[in-house]
Amino acid sequence: MSGQLKGRLDAVISNIDKVEKAEVEASTSRLQEIANDVRGSPVNWQSYLGGQMMNRDQFDVICQLDFNTSTREKRDALINADPYKCAKTLVCLIGNLSKDQTVRYLLTLLDDLLQEDKSRVEIFKLYAKKHNVSVSDSFLKMLTRADGYIVHQSNRIVTKLACWSNDRMMGKDLTFFLTWLRDSMKEHNNEYQQTVCRCLQMLLRVDEYRHAFVGIDGISTIISVLVGKIGFQIQYQLTFCLWCITFNPSLAEKMNKYNVIPILADILSESVKEKVTRIILATFRNMLEKPQSKTVIQDHSLSMVQCKVLKQLQLQDGRKYEDSDLQDDVEFLTEKLQASIQDLSSFDEYSTEVKSGRLEWSPVHKSEKFWRENAMRLNDLNYELLKMLIKYLDTSKDPLILSVAAHDIGEYVRHYPRGKHVIEQLGGKQLVMQHLVHDDPNVRYEALLAVQKLMVHNWEYLGRQLESTKQTGTEITAK
């Protein structure tokens, strides 16, 4: 990572507190609303002491840590004097007290203690080492509680322990936690979705966590949420997560396998929020700068062109932005994308369109010259493009995509002598025939033409065989 790029990353996400505060100004999360109410309802610790639900040592410690009964100086003095005792008291009370209201207060108190001084995450290492458990163990167990606030405040604490500690979360704990975040992110009507996304924003600053998240199919999950009906705040936060991932060169190379460019391009074309635009363009820039493979960079560039990003950049270029990084990204992307299309062949254009999954009646589909010169190239890379066309016939619900895919398969068969055999082997013939009864008349028409081309191809082959047999017979007779 270059010094300039690393500086840009650090400036935005090294201090997640600043990012979070900026987002809160625009949209206060449900968790933060409840946290403010919880802080305003202090717990009567004396009643717990009198009821023998805590001992004198625990009472003294919690009273000195409680923001409502203590000062920053007293908290610092106690934690510095006996960090293990502080960690033990908090873990024990959170684990042993059953009343949700009290557990809510304790978790909010702990989160505030960590927010006040990030280095305090290290006191839990002392507790974990002495009890032979992981640092996050006590709080991961809280993710199964019924109370949503308790669950997601615990989520915040686990995230801070994982990000701010000198020791990284690893192994089963990491897999469990990232899987839980992934699944929580896609829950319908999850009122704590912003909190889940913020925790991911923090975690994906760390390269080890990026690899682990991608390993559990995290990118696909982000994309599945982005294509749904969500507000601009979640769009921003999830694109921020993708942006963090693209700072790793090997992961940046894989991004468009998840259809990242088309999805973000759609959001960009509809975005009215500058911060959403900014983070999408920053992600696109990384996808052109970070990969080490020139082929991947070219593929990303052409995909952006195919998805009309260049047109959006032209619109953006006419606006005035106070953010110099945004303006710089607009200029960088415009230059790179314009350069990528200068030597663009018709087959490059076609290949990019097919890979984007956004088939339309661009000129190459109807060009006799194109198919005559390029039909055989659909066999390249183990029939990669052909398999994509067949997949679209099987999975797409868009009549335009189905029509173009059926047309292209017909043209491939017409211009490549072994085309019929290849299509049959790949399962394409049956799919084309299924669309003969499609609801859309254009799909039915293109499917019918494709089937006719399959049959005509057969007749032409039979005709050549008969002609060859006839000529052979004549030669034998002459002898």
Short mmCIF file of C-alpha atoms in Angstrom, two decimals:
data_model
loop_
_atom_site.label_atom_id
_atom_site.label_comp_id
_atom_site.label_asym_id
_atom_site.label_seq_id
_atom_site.Cartn_x
_atom_site.Cartn_y
_atom_site.Cartn_z
CA MET A 1 0.00 0.00 0.00
CA SER A 2 1.47 3.39 -0.98
CA GLY A 3 1.96 6.02 1.67
CA GLN A 4 -0.66 8.25 0.08
CA LEU A 5 -3.30 5.52 -0.08
CA LYS A 6 -2.51 4.31 3.43
CA GLY A 7 -2.89 7.87 4.61
CA ARG A 8 -6.32 8.09 2.99
CA LEU A 9 -7.39 4.86 4.69
CA ASP A 10 -6.04 5.93 8.07
CA ALA A 11 -7.62 9.37 7.79
CA VAL A 12 -11.08 7.90 7.36
CA ILE A 13 -11.13 4.70 9.37
CA SER A 14 -8.22 4.55 11.81
CA ASN A 15 -10.34 6.44 14.30
CA ILE A 16 -13.71 4.77 13.97
CA ASP A 17 -15.10 6.97 16.74
CA LYS A 18 -14.92 10.04 14.48
CA VAL A 19 -16.59 8.15 11.64
CA GLU A 20 -19.30 6.95 13.97
CA LYS A 21 -19.93 10.42 15.38
CA ALA A 22 -20.25 11.84 11.87
CA GLU A 23 -22.78 9.16 11.01
CA VAL A 24 -24.73 9.71 14.22
CA GLU A 25 -25.26 13.34 13.24
CA ALA A 26 -27.02 12.12 10.11
CA SER A 27 -28.76 9.09 11.55
CA THR A 28 -28.94 8.03 15.17
CA SER A 29 -29.13 4.26 15.45
CA ARG A 30 -31.67 2.41 17.52
CA LEU A 31 -28.92 1.15 19.83
CA GLN A 32 -27.72 4.67 20.57
CA GLU A 33 -31.25 5.84 21.33
CA ILE A 34 -31.71 3.05 23.87
CA ALA A 35 -28.20 3.58 25.30
CA ASN A 36 -29.08 7.20 26.12
CA ASP A 37 -32.16 6.01 28.01
CA VAL A 38 -30.14 3.34 29.84
CA ARG A 39 -27.55 5.88 31.00
CA GLY A 40 -30.36 8.01 32.37
CA SER A 41 -31.61 5.20 34.61
CA PRO A 42 -28.76 4.39 37.02
CA VAL A 43 -28.77 1.13 38.98
CA ASN A 44 -29.11 1.18 42.77
CA TRP A 45 -25.98 -0.84 43.57
CA GLN A 46 -26.70 -0.59 47.29
CA SER A 47 -29.80 -2.77 46.86
CA TYR A 48 -27.71 -5.47 45.18
CA LEU A 49 -25.22 -5.35 48.02
CA GLY A 50 -28.00 -5.50 50.62
CA GLY A 51 -29.62 -8.40 48.78
CA GLN A 52 -26.28 -10.26 48.77
CA MET A 53 -26.24 -10.40 44.95
CA MET A 54 -22.76 -8.83 44.98
CA ASN A 55 -20.00 -8.71 47.57
CA ARG A 56 -18.37 -5.63 49.11
CA ASP A 57 -15.37 -5.72 46.75
CA GLN A 58 -17.64 -5.83 43.70
CA PHE A 59 -19.76 -3.03 45.12
CA ASP A 60 -16.72 -0.80 45.70
CA VAL A 61 -15.35 -1.45 42.23
CA ILE A 62 -18.59 -0.91 40.32
CA CYS A 63 -19.34 2.31 42.20
CA GLN A 64 -15.91 3.70 41.26
CA LEU A 65 -16.37 2.70 37.62
CA ASP A 66 -19.94 3.95 37.24
CA PHE A 67 -20.08 7.23 35.31
CA ASN A 68 -23.03 8.36 37.43
CA THR A 69 -21.13 8.03 40.74
CA SER A 70 -17.49 8.56 39.76
CA THR A 71 -15.05 10.76 37.84
CA ARG A 72 -12.52 10.07 35.10
CA GLU A 73 -9.68 10.47 37.60
CA LYS A 74 -11.16 7.88 39.99
CA ARG A 75 -11.79 5.42 37.16
CA ASP A 76 -8.24 5.78 35.86
CA ALA A 77 -6.77 5.38 39.34
CA LEU A 78 -8.73 2.20 40.06
CA ILE A 79 -8.05 0.57 36.70
CA ASN A 80 -4.34 1.40 36.89
CA ALA A 81 -4.09 0.10 40.46
CA ASP A 82 -5.88 -3.22 39.93
CA PRO A 83 -6.85 -3.91 36.28
CA TYR A 84 -7.56 -7.61 36.90
CA LYS A 85 -10.01 -6.82 39.69
CA CYS A 86 -11.88 -4.37 37.48
CA ALA A 87 -12.14 -6.84 34.60
CA LYS A 88 -13.21 -9.66 36.90
CA THR A 89 -15.90 -7.53 38.55
CA LEU A 90 -17.42 -6.47 35.22
CA VAL A 91 -17.34 -9.97 33.71
CA CYS A 92 -18.79 -11.60 36.82
CA LEU A 93 -21.61 -9.10 37.28
CA ILE A 94 -22.59 -9.21 33.60
CA GLY A 95 -22.57 -13.00 33.66
CA ASN A 96 -24.27 -13.52 37.03
CA LEU A 97 -26.97 -10.85 37.29
CA SER A 98 -30.12 -11.92 35.50
CA LYS A 99 -32.25 -8.78 35.33
CA ASP A 100 -32.15 -7.43 31.77
CA GLN A 101 -32.30 -3.80 32.87
CA THR A 102 -29.20 -4.23 35.04
CA VAL A 103 -27.29 -6.19 32.38
CA ARG A 104 -28.15 -3.45 29.88
CA TYR A 105 -26.69 -0.87 32.25
CA LEU A 106 -23.51 -2.89 32.87
CA LEU A 107 -22.89 -3.45 29.16
CA THR A 108 -23.48 0.25 28.42
CA LEU A 109 -21.11 1.16 31.24
CA LEU A 110 -18.44 -1.19 29.88
CA ASP A 111 -18.85 0.15 26.35
CA ASP A 112 -18.47 3.70 27.68
CA LEU A 113 -15.37 2.70 29.65
CA LEU A 114 -13.76 1.34 26.48
CA GLN A 115 -14.85 4.36 24.48
CA GLU A 116 -13.28 6.64 27.10
CA ASP A 117 -9.92 4.88 26.80
CA LYS A 118 -9.25 2.26 24.11
CA SER A 119 -6.27 0.84 25.97
CA ARG A 120 -8.64 -0.52 28.62
CA VAL A 121 -9.37 -3.49 26.34
CA GLU A 122 -6.06 -4.90 27.57
CA ILE A 123 -7.33 -5.42 31.13
CA PHE A 124 -9.53 -8.25 29.85
CA LYS A 125 -6.43 -10.12 28.66
CA LEU A 126 -5.40 -10.47 32.31
CA TYR A 127 -8.76 -11.99 33.21
CA ALA A 128 -8.77 -14.27 30.16
CA LYS A 129 -5.24 -15.54 30.80
CA LYS A 130 -5.93 -16.34 34.45
CA HIS A 131 -9.17 -18.18 33.67
CA ASN A 132 -7.84 -19.85 30.50
CA VAL A 133 -10.53 -18.42 28.23
CA SER A 134 -10.45 -16.15 25.18
CA VAL A 135 -10.69 -12.40 25.71
CA SER A 136 -14.10 -12.26 24.02
CA ASP A 137 -15.48 -15.50 25.45
CA SER A 138 -17.73 -13.95 28.12
CA PHE A 139 -19.30 -11.50 25.67
CA LEU A 140 -19.73 -13.88 22.75
CA LYS A 141 -22.04 -15.89 25.00
CA MET A 142 -24.26 -12.82 25.33
CA LEU A 143 -25.06 -12.92 21.61
CA THR A 144 -27.61 -15.64 22.28
CA ARG A 145 -29.66 -13.56 24.75
CA ALA A 146 -33.26 -12.72 23.91
CA ASP A 147 -32.96 -8.98 24.56
CA GLY A 148 -31.90 -7.24 21.35
CA TYR A 149 -30.14 -4.37 23.08
CA ILE A 150 -28.07 -6.74 25.25
CA VAL A 151 -27.13 -8.74 22.16
CA HIS A 152 -25.98 -5.77 20.10
CA GLN A 153 -24.27 -3.90 22.91
CA SER A 154 -22.29 -7.12 23.46
CA ASN A 155 -21.60 -7.11 19.72
CA ARG A 156 -20.05 -3.64 20.02
CA ILE A 157 -17.90 -4.73 22.94
CA VAL A 158 -16.64 -7.86 21.18
CA THR A 159 -15.81 -5.73 18.13
CA LYS A 160 -13.81 -3.24 20.19
CA LEU A 161 -11.93 -6.02 21.97
CA ALA A 162 -11.12 -7.57 18.57
CA CYS A 163 -10.01 -4.30 16.97
CA TRP A 164 -8.35 -2.39 19.78
CA SER A 165 -6.47 -5.19 21.53
CA ASN A 166 -2.89 -5.97 20.58
CA ASP A 167 -3.92 -9.62 20.23
CA ARG A 168 -6.16 -10.49 17.29
CA MET A 169 -9.26 -12.63 17.57
CA MET A 170 -8.59 -15.98 15.91
CA GLY A 171 -9.87 -19.46 15.26
CA LYS A 172 -13.35 -20.58 16.26
CA ASP A 173 -14.16 -17.32 18.05
CA LEU A 174 -13.45 -15.28 14.92
CA THR A 175 -15.40 -17.61 12.63
CA PHE A 176 -18.34 -17.68 15.02
CA PHE A 177 -18.43 -13.91 15.44
CA LEU A 178 -18.07 -13.04 11.75
CA THR A 179 -20.71 -15.62 10.83
CA TRP A 180 -23.03 -14.13 13.42
CA LEU A 181 -22.47 -10.62 12.00
CA ARG A 182 -23.00 -11.86 8.45
CA ASP A 183 -26.29 -13.52 9.36
CA SER A 184 -27.47 -10.55 11.46
CA MET A 185 -26.74 -8.16 8.61
CA LYS A 186 -29.24 -9.87 6.31
CA GLU A 187 -32.03 -10.29 8.87
CA HIS A 188 -35.23 -8.62 7.69
CA ASN A 189 -36.52 -5.78 9.86
CA ASN A 190 -33.45 -5.84 12.10
CA GLU A 191 -33.70 -2.58 14.04
CA TYR A 192 -30.01 -2.89 14.96
CA GLN A 193 -28.76 -3.23 11.36
CA GLN A 194 -26.80 0.03 11.54
CA THR A 195 -24.94 -1.26 14.60
CA VAL A 196 -24.10 -4.54 12.84
CA CYS A 197 -22.77 -2.61 9.83
CA ARG A 198 -20.70 -0.27 12.02
CA CYS A 199 -19.08 -3.23 13.73
CA LEU A 200 -18.18 -4.65 10.33
CA GLN A 201 -16.72 -1.29 9.33
CA MET A 202 -14.42 -1.50 12.33
CA LEU A 203 -13.43 -5.14 11.86
CA LEU A 204 -12.66 -4.85 8.15
CA ARG A 205 -9.93 -2.31 8.85
CA VAL A 206 -7.90 -5.34 9.96
CA ASP A 207 -6.47 -7.39 7.09
CA GLU A 208 -6.75 -10.75 8.88
CA TYR A 209 -10.44 -10.11 9.45
CA ARG A 210 -10.96 -9.19 5.79
CA HIS A 211 -9.69 -12.59 4.65
CA ALA A 212 -11.80 -14.39 7.24
CA PHE A 213 -14.94 -12.47 6.28
CA VAL A 214 -14.48 -13.14 2.56
CA GLY A 215 -13.88 -16.80 3.47
CA ILE A 216 -17.41 -17.13 4.89
CA ASP A 217 -18.94 -15.59 1.75
CA GLY A 218 -19.25 -12.18 3.34
CA ILE A 219 -19.04 -10.21 0.10
CA SER A 220 -22.00 -12.08 -1.38
CA THR A 221 -24.02 -11.27 1.72
CA ILE A 222 -23.18 -7.57 1.50
CA ILE A 223 -24.22 -7.56 -2.16
CA SER A 224 -27.49 -9.36 -1.39
CA VAL A 225 -28.35 -6.64 1.14
CA LEU A 226 -27.30 -3.81 -1.18
CA VAL A 227 -29.69 -4.96 -3.92
CA GLY A 228 -32.61 -4.91 -1.49
CA LYS A 229 -34.70 -1.98 -0.30
CA ILE A 230 -32.40 -0.17 2.12
CA GLY A 231 -31.74 3.45 3.02
CA PHE A 232 -28.72 5.52 2.07
CA GLN A 233 -27.12 5.05 5.50
CA ILE A 234 -26.86 1.27 5.10
CA GLN A 235 -25.75 1.76 1.49
CA TYR A 236 -22.92 3.94 2.73
CA GLN A 237 -21.89 1.60 5.54
CA LEU A 238 -21.88 -1.57 3.45
CA THR A 239 -20.03 0.10 0.57
CA PHE A 240 -17.55 1.31 3.19
CA CYS A 241 -17.04 -2.35 4.12
CA LEU A 242 -16.37 -3.23 0.46
CA TRP A 243 -13.95 -0.31 0.23
CA CYS A 244 -12.00 -1.62 3.23
CA ILE A 245 -11.76 -5.06 1.63
CA THR A 246 -10.36 -3.60 -1.62
CA PHE A 247 -7.26 -2.35 0.16
CA ASN A 248 -6.02 -5.93 0.04
CA PRO A 249 -4.66 -6.53 -3.51
CA SER A 250 -5.59 -10.21 -3.73
CA LEU A 251 -9.13 -9.54 -2.49
CA ALA A 252 -9.50 -6.52 -4.77
CA GLU A 253 -8.84 -8.84 -7.72
CA LYS A 254 -11.77 -11.07 -6.74
CA MET A 255 -14.33 -8.34 -6.11
CA ASN A 256 -16.16 -8.33 -9.41
CA LYS A 257 -16.69 -12.08 -9.27
CA TYR A 258 -19.40 -11.08 -6.80
CA ASN A 259 -20.97 -8.60 -9.26
CA VAL A 260 -19.76 -5.67 -7.15
CA ILE A 261 -19.28 -3.22 -10.04
CA PRO A 262 -22.79 -3.52 -11.56
CA ILE A 263 -24.48 -3.25 -8.16
CA LEU A 264 -22.47 -0.21 -7.05
CA ALA A 265 -22.91 1.38 -10.48
CA ASP A 266 -26.68 1.14 -10.07
CA ILE A 267 -26.52 2.74 -6.64
CA LEU A 268 -24.22 5.46 -8.00
CA SER A 269 -26.67 6.32 -10.78
CA GLU A 270 -29.46 6.84 -8.24
CA SER A 271 -27.46 8.33 -5.36
CA VAL A 272 -28.34 11.79 -4.09
CA LYS A 273 -26.05 11.64 -1.04
CA GLU A 274 -22.50 12.86 -1.50
CA LYS A 275 -21.04 10.45 1.04
CA VAL A 276 -22.55 7.46 -0.83
CA THR A 277 -21.10 8.75 -4.10
CA ARG A 278 -17.73 9.35 -2.46
CA ILE A 279 -17.38 5.86 -1.00
CA ILE A 280 -18.49 4.14 -4.24
CA LEU A 281 -15.95 6.05 -6.31
CA ALA A 282 -13.24 5.35 -3.72
CA THR A 283 -14.08 1.63 -4.00
CA PHE A 284 -13.92 1.77 -7.81
CA ARG A 285 -10.57 3.52 -7.60
CA ASN A 286 -9.15 0.78 -5.40
CA MET A 287 -10.41 -1.84 -7.83
CA LEU A 288 -8.29 -0.20 -10.53
CA GLU A 289 -5.26 0.60 -8.36
CA LYS A 290 -4.85 -2.33 -6.00
CA PRO A 291 -4.92 -5.49 -8.21
CA GLN A 292 -1.53 -6.57 -9.45
CA SER A 293 -2.88 -8.29 -12.55
CA LYS A 294 -3.18 -5.99 -15.57
CA THR A 295 -5.83 -8.31 -17.01
CA VAL A 296 -7.98 -7.92 -13.90
CA ILE A 297 -7.57 -4.14 -13.97
CA GLN A 298 -8.64 -4.09 -17.62
CA ASP A 299 -11.63 -6.32 -16.87
CA HIS A 300 -12.66 -4.04 -14.02
CA SER A 301 -12.28 -0.98 -16.25
CA LEU A 302 -14.39 -2.47 -19.03
CA SER A 303 -17.02 -3.61 -16.58
CA MET A 304 -17.29 -0.05 -15.25
CA VAL A 305 -17.62 1.26 -18.80
CA GLN A 306 -20.28 -1.35 -19.56
CA CYS A 307 -22.19 -0.31 -16.44
CA LYS A 308 -22.25 3.35 -17.55
CA VAL A 309 -19.86 4.56 -14.83
CA LEU A 310 -18.11 6.86 -17.29
CA LYS A 311 -21.40 8.63 -17.95
CA GLN A 312 -21.92 9.10 -14.21
CA LEU A 313 -18.40 10.47 -13.87
CA GLN A 314 -19.14 13.06 -16.54
CA LEU A 315 -22.18 14.15 -14.53
CA GLN A 316 -20.14 14.27 -11.32
CA ASP A 317 -17.38 16.27 -12.98
CA GLY A 318 -19.77 19.15 -13.55
CA ARG A 319 -20.47 19.51 -9.83
CA LYS A 320 -18.50 21.39 -7.23
CA TYR A 321 -17.30 19.39 -4.24
CA GLU A 322 -15.58 20.60 -1.13
CA ASP A 323 -14.08 17.11 -0.68
CA SER A 324 -10.79 17.13 -2.63
CA ASP A 325 -10.52 13.32 -2.46
CA LEU A 326 -13.85 12.98 -4.24
CA GLN A 327 -12.82 15.35 -6.99
CA ASP A 328 -9.49 13.53 -7.32
CA ASP A 329 -11.27 10.18 -7.62
CA VAL A 330 -13.58 11.52 -10.34
CA GLU A 331 -10.59 12.72 -12.37
CA PHE A 332 -8.60 9.52 -11.82
CA LEU A 333 -11.45 7.22 -12.82
CA THR A 334 -12.39 9.32 -15.86
CA GLU A 335 -8.82 9.18 -17.16
CA LYS A 336 -8.46 5.42 -16.56
CA LEU A 337 -11.81 4.45 -18.08
CA GLN A 338 -11.34 6.61 -21.16
CA ALA A 339 -7.91 5.03 -21.70
CA SER A 340 -9.36 1.53 -21.35
CA ILE A 341 -11.81 1.95 -24.23
CA GLN A 342 -9.41 3.46 -26.77
CA ASP A 343 -8.16 0.07 -27.95
CA LEU A 344 -11.35 -1.79 -27.18
CA SER A 345 -12.17 -4.45 -29.78
CA SER A 346 -15.72 -5.52 -30.55
CA PHE A 347 -15.08 -8.87 -28.84
CA ASP A 348 -13.74 -7.11 -25.71
CA GLU A 349 -16.94 -5.10 -25.67
CA TYR A 350 -19.04 -8.23 -26.08
CA SER A 351 -17.12 -10.18 -23.45
CA THR A 352 -17.45 -7.37 -20.94
CA GLU A 353 -21.19 -7.13 -21.54
CA VAL A 354 -21.73 -10.87 -21.06
CA LYS A 355 -19.63 -10.96 -17.89
CA SER A 356 -21.54 -8.01 -16.48
CA GLY A 357 -24.77 -9.98 -16.75
CA ARG A 358 -26.46 -6.96 -18.33
CA LEU A 359 -27.21 -8.07 -21.85
CA GLU A 360 -28.81 -5.54 -24.17
CA TRP A 361 -29.16 -5.12 -27.93
CA SER A 362 -25.78 -3.48 -28.44
CA PRO A 363 -24.58 -3.47 -32.09
CA VAL A 364 -22.31 -6.55 -31.85
CA HIS A 365 -25.23 -8.94 -31.29
CA LYS A 366 -26.75 -8.19 -34.70
CA SER A 367 -23.43 -7.96 -36.58
CA GLU A 368 -22.92 -10.76 -39.11
CA LYS A 369 -19.23 -9.84 -39.34
CA PHE A 370 -18.82 -10.07 -35.57
CA TRP A 371 -20.24 -13.59 -35.36
CA ARG A 372 -18.37 -14.78 -38.45
CA GLU A 373 -15.05 -13.65 -36.92
CA ASN A 374 -15.67 -14.37 -33.25
CA ALA A 375 -18.10 -17.27 -32.79
CA MET A 376 -15.25 -19.70 -32.16
CA ARG A 377 -13.87 -17.46 -29.40
CA LEU A 378 -16.86 -18.34 -27.24
CA ASN A 379 -15.03 -21.66 -26.76
CA ASP A 380 -12.13 -19.94 -24.98
CA LEU A 381 -11.41 -20.62 -21.31
CA ASN A 382 -13.47 -23.81 -21.32
CA TYR A 383 -16.52 -22.14 -22.90
CA GLU A 384 -16.62 -19.40 -20.22
CA LEU A 385 -18.86 -16.95 -22.11
CA LEU A 386 -21.07 -19.66 -23.51
CA LYS A 387 -21.68 -21.08 -20.04
CA MET A 388 -22.64 -17.60 -18.85
CA LEU A 389 -25.21 -17.24 -21.63
CA ILE A 390 -26.69 -20.62 -20.73
CA LYS A 391 -26.74 -19.67 -17.06
CA TYR A 392 -28.70 -16.50 -17.88
CA LEU A 393 -31.23 -18.61 -19.78
CA ASP A 394 -31.62 -20.75 -16.67
CA THR A 395 -31.71 -18.09 -13.94
CA SER A 396 -32.63 -14.68 -15.34
CA LYS A 397 -36.15 -13.30 -15.05
CA ASP A 398 -35.45 -10.34 -17.33
CA PRO A 399 -37.06 -10.79 -20.78
CA LEU A 400 -34.36 -8.63 -22.42
CA ILE A 401 -31.53 -10.76 -21.04
CA LEU A 402 -33.33 -13.96 -22.00
CA SER A 403 -33.97 -12.68 -25.54
CA VAL A 404 -30.36 -11.64 -26.15
CA ALA A 405 -28.95 -14.84 -24.63
CA ALA A 406 -31.17 -17.03 -26.82
CA HIS A 407 -30.21 -14.98 -29.88
CA ASP A 408 -26.49 -15.27 -29.17
CA ILE A 409 -26.66 -19.03 -28.67
CA GLY A 410 -28.42 -19.30 -32.04
CA GLU A 411 -25.72 -17.22 -33.73
CA TYR A 412 -22.98 -19.29 -32.12
CA VAL A 413 -24.56 -22.49 -33.48
CA ARG A 414 -25.01 -20.94 -36.92
CA HIS A 415 -21.39 -19.84 -37.23
CA TYR A 416 -19.49 -22.60 -35.43
CA PRO A 417 -19.66 -26.05 -37.09
CA ARG A 418 -19.68 -28.01 -33.83
CA GLY A 419 -21.92 -25.50 -32.09
CA LYS A 420 -24.98 -27.74 -31.83
CA HIS A 421 -22.95 -30.50 -30.14
CA VAL A 422 -21.37 -28.05 -27.68
CA ILE A 423 -24.71 -26.48 -26.77
CA GLU A 424 -26.25 -29.89 -26.17
CA GLN A 425 -23.31 -30.97 -24.00
CA LEU A 426 -23.64 -27.82 -21.88
CA GLY A 427 -27.38 -28.24 -21.43
CA GLY A 428 -28.29 -25.18 -23.48
CA LYS A 429 -30.61 -26.80 -26.05
CA GLN A 430 -33.20 -27.82 -23.48
CA LEU A 431 -33.18 -24.36 -21.87
CA VAL A 432 -33.71 -22.66 -25.24
CA MET A 433 -36.64 -24.94 -25.99
CA GLN A 434 -38.21 -24.23 -22.59
CA HIS A 435 -38.47 -20.57 -23.54
CA LEU A 436 -40.62 -21.37 -26.58
CA VAL A 437 -43.58 -21.03 -24.21
CA HIS A 438 -42.31 -17.99 -22.29
CA ASP A 439 -44.85 -15.31 -21.36
CA ASP A 440 -42.90 -12.59 -23.18
CA PRO A 441 -43.37 -12.61 -26.99
CA ASN A 442 -39.82 -11.37 -27.64
CA VAL A 443 -38.34 -14.23 -25.63
CA ARG A 444 -40.53 -16.73 -27.50
CA TYR A 445 -39.47 -15.23 -30.84
CA GLU A 446 -35.72 -15.37 -30.11
CA ALA A 447 -36.03 -18.87 -28.66
CA LEU A 448 -37.85 -20.02 -31.80
CA LEU A 449 -35.15 -18.54 -34.05
CA ALA A 450 -32.45 -20.21 -31.96
CA VAL A 451 -34.19 -23.60 -32.20
CA GLN A 452 -34.54 -23.14 -35.97
CA LYS A 453 -30.82 -22.41 -36.22
CA LEU A 454 -30.09 -25.58 -34.26
CA MET A 455 -32.23 -27.57 -36.73
CA VAL A 456 -30.97 -25.79 -39.87
CA HIS A 457 -27.43 -26.45 -38.72
CA ASN A 458 -28.32 -30.12 -38.58
CA TRP A 459 -29.87 -30.08 -42.06
CA GLU A 460 -26.84 -28.32 -43.51
CA TYR A 461 -24.56 -30.95 -41.96
CA LEU A 462 -26.76 -33.76 -43.36
CA GLY A 463 -26.74 -32.08 -46.77
CA ARG A 464 -22.95 -31.92 -46.79
CA GLN A 465 -22.76 -35.59 -45.84
CA LEU A 466 -25.15 -36.60 -48.65
CA GLU A 467 -23.22 -34.50 -51.16
CA SER A 468 -19.96 -36.08 -50.03
CA THR A 469 -21.44 -39.59 -50.33
CA LYS A 470 -22.77 -38.83 -53.79
CA GLN A 471 -19.37 -37.58 -54.97
CA THR A 472 -17.63 -40.67 -53.57
CA GLY A 473 -20.07 -42.96 -55.35
CA THR A 474 -19.48 -41.17 -58.67
CA GLU A 475 -15.73 -41.54 -58.32
CA ILE A 476 -16.00 -45.26 -57.60
CA THR A 477 -18.26 -45.79 -60.63
CA ALA A 478 -15.84 -43.90 -62.88
CA LYS A 479 -13.01 -46.18 -61.80
#
